[in-house]
Amino acid sequence: MALTGIGGLLFGGYVGETYSNDVFILDLVNERWGKPTPGGDIPIGRESHGMLYHHGAVYVFGGYGTGVVLNDVYSLSEDLTWEKKQIFGKVPSPR
């Protein structure tokens, strides 16, 4: 979970036998969960990924999806648009 300007954001996870790419937002004022439908370049479902919030966007790194260990980076803006990021330099190994 990442704390954002719009609340606590939960992404992905392993649900039953499926890797999820769902997004949930916890409204910290009203103590209520919401399940928005983001647009853009939506990442595949995953678990065990890293997440952080920086300057109006949540960044997701890596994780484990269906049969694959990932090292990709996506951002989710506060207007709920996903974007696959093109990262330069020495990329960390999949994890």
mmCIF file with all atom_site columns, C-alpha atoms in Angstrom:
data_model
loop_
_atom_site.group_PDB
_atom_site.id
_atom_site.type_symbol
_atom_site.label_atom_id
_atom_site.label_alt_id
_atom_site.label_comp_id
_atom_site.label_asym_id
_atom_site.label_entity_id
_atom_site.label_seq_id
_atom_site.pdbx_PDB_ins_code
_atom_site.Cartn_x
_atom_site.Cartn_y
_atom_site.Cartn_z
_atom_site.occupancy
_atom_site.B_iso_or_equiv
_atom_site.pdbx_formal_charge
_atom_site.auth_seq_id
_atom_site.auth_comp_id
_atom_site.auth_asym_id
_atom_site.auth_atom_id
_atom_site.pdbx_PDB_model_num
ATOM 1  C CA . MET A 1 1  ? 0.000   0.000   0.000   1.00 0.00 ? 1  MET A CA 1
ATOM 2  C CA . ALA A 1 2  ? 1.194   3.541   -0.736  1.00 0.00 ? 2  ALA A CA 1
ATOM 3  C CA . LEU A 1 3  ? -0.049  6.698   0.951   1.00 0.00 ? 3  LEU A CA 1
ATOM 4  C CA . THR A 1 4  ? -0.999  9.265   -1.726  1.00 0.00 ? 4  THR A CA 1
ATOM 5  C CA . GLY A 1 5  ? -2.621  12.665  -1.967  1.00 0.00 ? 5  GLY A CA 1
ATOM 6  C CA . ILE A 1 6  ? -5.971  10.936  -2.523  1.00 0.00 ? 6  ILE A CA 1
ATOM 7  C CA . GLY A 1 7  ? -5.686  8.277   0.203   1.00 0.00 ? 7  GLY A CA 1
ATOM 8  C CA . GLY A 1 8  ? -4.118  4.890   0.696   1.00 0.00 ? 8  GLY A CA 1
ATOM 9  C CA . LEU A 1 9  ? -3.625  3.076   -2.612  1.00 0.00 ? 9  LEU A CA 1
ATOM 10 C CA . LEU A 1 10 ? -3.507  -0.706  -2.890  1.00 0.00 ? 10 LEU A CA 1
ATOM 11 C CA . PHE A 1 11 ? -2.488  -2.340  -6.180  1.00 0.00 ? 11 PHE A CA 1
ATOM 12 C CA . GLY A 1 12 ? -2.378  -5.954  -7.270  1.00 0.00 ? 12 GLY A CA 1
ATOM 13 C CA . GLY A 1 13 ? -1.823  -9.039  -5.163  1.00 0.00 ? 13 GLY A CA 1
ATOM 14 C CA . TYR A 1 14 ? -2.568  -12.727 -5.446  1.00 0.00 ? 14 TYR A CA 1
ATOM 15 C CA . VAL A 1 15 ? -6.285  -13.442 -5.142  1.00 0.00 ? 15 VAL A CA 1
ATOM 16 C CA . GLY A 1 16 ? -7.313  -17.086 -5.175  1.00 0.00 ? 16 GLY A CA 1
ATOM 17 C CA . GLU A 1 17 ? -5.339  -18.434 -8.129  1.00 0.00 ? 17 GLU A CA 1
ATOM 18 C CA . THR A 1 18 ? -5.065  -15.133 -10.036 1.00 0.00 ? 18 THR A CA 1
ATOM 19 C CA . TYR A 1 19 ? -2.555  -12.285 -10.051 1.00 0.00 ? 19 TYR A CA 1
ATOM 20 C CA . SER A 1 20 ? -4.597  -9.113  -9.690  1.00 0.00 ? 20 SER A CA 1
ATOM 21 C CA . ASN A 1 21 ? -4.050  -5.692  -11.255 1.00 0.00 ? 21 ASN A CA 1
ATOM 22 C CA . ASP A 1 22 ? -6.955  -4.134  -9.362  1.00 0.00 ? 22 ASP A CA 1
ATOM 23 C CA . VAL A 1 23 ? -6.595  -0.748  -7.706  1.00 0.00 ? 23 VAL A CA 1
ATOM 24 C CA . PHE A 1 24 ? -8.299  0.103   -4.424  1.00 0.00 ? 24 PHE A CA 1
ATOM 25 C CA . ILE A 1 25 ? -8.205  3.480   -2.695  1.00 0.00 ? 25 ILE A CA 1
ATOM 26 C CA . LEU A 1 26 ? -8.811  3.914   1.015   1.00 0.00 ? 26 LEU A CA 1
ATOM 27 C CA . ASP A 1 27 ? -10.446 7.282   1.741   1.00 0.00 ? 27 ASP A CA 1
ATOM 28 C CA . LEU A 1 28 ? -8.744  8.102   5.039   1.00 0.00 ? 28 LEU A CA 1
ATOM 29 C CA . VAL A 1 29 ? -11.226 10.853  5.944   1.00 0.00 ? 29 VAL A CA 1
ATOM 30 C CA . ASN A 1 30 ? -14.404 8.782   5.522   1.00 0.00 ? 30 ASN A CA 1
ATOM 31 C CA . GLU A 1 31 ? -12.738 5.422   6.257   1.00 0.00 ? 31 GLU A CA 1
ATOM 32 C CA . ARG A 1 32 ? -14.189 3.842   3.132   1.00 0.00 ? 32 ARG A CA 1
ATOM 33 C CA . TRP A 1 33 ? -12.695 1.707   0.336   1.00 0.00 ? 33 TRP A CA 1
ATOM 34 C CA . GLY A 1 34 ? -13.299 2.556   -3.321  1.00 0.00 ? 34 GLY A CA 1
ATOM 35 C CA . LYS A 1 35 ? -12.452 0.545   -6.439  1.00 0.00 ? 35 LYS A CA 1
ATOM 36 C CA . PRO A 1 36 ? -11.770 2.914   -9.345  1.00 0.00 ? 36 PRO A CA 1
ATOM 37 C CA . THR A 1 37 ? -11.198 1.854   -12.964 1.00 0.00 ? 37 THR A CA 1
ATOM 38 C CA . PRO A 1 38 ? -7.871  3.356   -14.082 1.00 0.00 ? 38 PRO A CA 1
ATOM 39 C CA . GLY A 1 39 ? -7.055  3.930   -17.747 1.00 0.00 ? 39 GLY A CA 1
ATOM 40 C CA . GLY A 1 40 ? -3.875  4.059   -19.773 1.00 0.00 ? 40 GLY A CA 1
ATOM 41 C CA . ASP A 1 41 ? -1.261  1.329   -20.179 1.00 0.00 ? 41 ASP A CA 1
ATOM 42 C CA . ILE A 1 42 ? -2.459  -1.003  -17.407 1.00 0.00 ? 42 ILE A CA 1
ATOM 43 C CA . PRO A 1 43 ? 0.222   -3.313  -15.958 1.00 0.00 ? 43 PRO A CA 1
ATOM 44 C CA . ILE A 1 44 ? -0.245  -7.065  -15.714 1.00 0.00 ? 44 ILE A CA 1
ATOM 45 C CA . GLY A 1 45 ? -1.390  -8.489  -12.400 1.00 0.00 ? 45 GLY A CA 1
ATOM 46 C CA . ARG A 1 46 ? 1.361   -9.078  -9.859  1.00 0.00 ? 46 ARG A CA 1
ATOM 47 C CA . GLU A 1 47 ? 2.325   -9.627  -6.244  1.00 0.00 ? 47 GLU A CA 1
ATOM 48 C CA . SER A 1 48 ? 5.451   -8.889  -4.194  1.00 0.00 ? 48 SER A CA 1
ATOM 49 C CA . HIS A 1 49 ? 6.122   -5.615  -6.031  1.00 0.00 ? 49 HIS A CA 1
ATOM 50 C CA . GLY A 1 50 ? 7.508   -2.370  -4.656  1.00 0.00 ? 50 GLY A CA 1
ATOM 51 C CA . MET A 1 51 ? 5.426   0.828   -4.564  1.00 0.00 ? 51 MET A CA 1
ATOM 52 C CA . LEU A 1 52 ? 6.092   4.434   -3.663  1.00 0.00 ? 52 LEU A CA 1
ATOM 53 C CA . TYR A 1 53 ? 4.367   7.799   -4.006  1.00 0.00 ? 53 TYR A CA 1
ATOM 54 C CA . HIS A 1 54 ? 6.315   10.730  -5.436  1.00 0.00 ? 54 HIS A CA 1
ATOM 55 C CA . HIS A 1 55 ? 5.112   14.113  -6.765  1.00 0.00 ? 55 HIS A CA 1
ATOM 56 C CA . GLY A 1 56 ? 1.531   13.138  -7.554  1.00 0.00 ? 56 GLY A CA 1
ATOM 57 C CA . ALA A 1 57 ? 2.055   9.579   -8.818  1.00 0.00 ? 57 ALA A CA 1
ATOM 58 C CA . VAL A 1 58 ? 2.440   6.064   -7.449  1.00 0.00 ? 58 VAL A CA 1
ATOM 59 C CA . TYR A 1 59 ? 5.331   4.093   -8.955  1.00 0.00 ? 59 TYR A CA 1
ATOM 60 C CA . VAL A 1 60 ? 5.253   0.299   -9.130  1.00 0.00 ? 60 VAL A CA 1
ATOM 61 C CA . PHE A 1 61 ? 8.427   -1.752  -9.633  1.00 0.00 ? 61 PHE A CA 1
ATOM 62 C CA . GLY A 1 62 ? 8.730   -5.426  -10.466 1.00 0.00 ? 62 GLY A CA 1
ATOM 63 C CA . GLY A 1 63 ? 7.030   -8.212  -8.612  1.00 0.00 ? 63 GLY A CA 1
ATOM 64 C CA . TYR A 1 64 ? 5.904   -11.655 -9.658  1.00 0.00 ? 64 TYR A CA 1
ATOM 65 C CA . GLY A 1 65 ? 3.222   -12.258 -12.287 1.00 0.00 ? 65 GLY A CA 1
ATOM 66 C CA . THR A 1 66 ? 1.907   -15.392 -13.949 1.00 0.00 ? 66 THR A CA 1
ATOM 67 C CA . GLY A 1 67 ? 5.079   -17.467 -14.323 1.00 0.00 ? 67 GLY A CA 1
ATOM 68 C CA . VAL A 1 68 ? 7.411   -14.470 -14.607 1.00 0.00 ? 68 VAL A CA 1
ATOM 69 C CA . VAL A 1 69 ? 9.539   -12.318 -12.303 1.00 0.00 ? 69 VAL A CA 1
ATOM 70 C CA . LEU A 1 70 ? 9.253   -8.669  -13.360 1.00 0.00 ? 70 LEU A CA 1
ATOM 71 C CA . ASN A 1 71 ? 11.540  -5.621  -13.375 1.00 0.00 ? 71 ASN A CA 1
ATOM 72 C CA . ASP A 1 72 ? 9.276   -3.128  -15.144 1.00 0.00 ? 72 ASP A CA 1
ATOM 73 C CA . VAL A 1 73 ? 8.206   0.289   -13.838 1.00 0.00 ? 73 VAL A CA 1
ATOM 74 C CA . TYR A 1 74 ? 4.731   1.829   -14.097 1.00 0.00 ? 74 TYR A CA 1
ATOM 75 C CA . SER A 1 75 ? 3.313   5.056   -12.725 1.00 0.00 ? 75 SER A CA 1
ATOM 76 C CA . LEU A 1 76 ? -0.287  5.757   -11.760 1.00 0.00 ? 76 LEU A CA 1
ATOM 77 C CA . SER A 1 77 ? -1.173  9.454   -11.699 1.00 0.00 ? 77 SER A CA 1
ATOM 78 C CA . GLU A 1 78 ? -3.725  10.973  -9.338  1.00 0.00 ? 78 GLU A CA 1
ATOM 79 C CA . ASP A 1 79 ? -6.136  11.213  -12.288 1.00 0.00 ? 79 ASP A CA 1
ATOM 80 C CA . LEU A 1 80 ? -5.847  7.379   -12.363 1.00 0.00 ? 80 LEU A CA 1
ATOM 81 C CA . THR A 1 81 ? -3.934  6.966   -15.616 1.00 0.00 ? 81 THR A CA 1
ATOM 82 C CA . TRP A 1 82 ? -1.296  4.229   -15.853 1.00 0.00 ? 82 TRP A CA 1
ATOM 83 C CA . GLU A 1 83 ? 1.904   4.806   -17.815 1.00 0.00 ? 83 GLU A CA 1
ATOM 84 C CA . LYS A 1 84 ? 4.688   2.299   -18.494 1.00 0.00 ? 84 LYS A CA 1
ATOM 85 C CA . LYS A 1 85 ? 7.942   4.113   -17.781 1.00 0.00 ? 85 LYS A CA 1
ATOM 86 C CA . GLN A 1 86 ? 11.064  3.819   -19.899 1.00 0.00 ? 86 GLN A CA 1
ATOM 87 C CA . ILE A 1 87 ? 13.883  3.719   -17.384 1.00 0.00 ? 87 ILE A CA 1
ATOM 88 C CA . PHE A 1 88 ? 17.537  4.231   -18.320 1.00 0.00 ? 88 PHE A CA 1
ATOM 89 C CA . GLY A 1 89 ? 20.779  3.153   -16.669 1.00 0.00 ? 89 GLY A CA 1
ATOM 90 C CA . LYS A 1 90 ? 21.602  -0.149  -15.006 1.00 0.00 ? 90 LYS A CA 1
ATOM 91 C CA . VAL A 1 91 ? 18.193  -1.754  -14.475 1.00 0.00 ? 91 VAL A CA 1
ATOM 92 C CA . PRO A 1 92 ? 17.840  -3.902  -11.346 1.00 0.00 ? 92 PRO A CA 1
ATOM 93 C CA . SER A 1 93 ? 17.388  -7.596  -11.987 1.00 0.00 ? 93 SER A CA 1
ATOM 94 C CA . PRO A 1 94 ? 13.826  -8.911  -11.849 1.00 0.00 ? 94 PRO A CA 1
ATOM 95 C CA . ARG A 1 95 ? 12.569  -9.287  -8.289  1.00 0.00 ? 95 ARG A CA 1
#
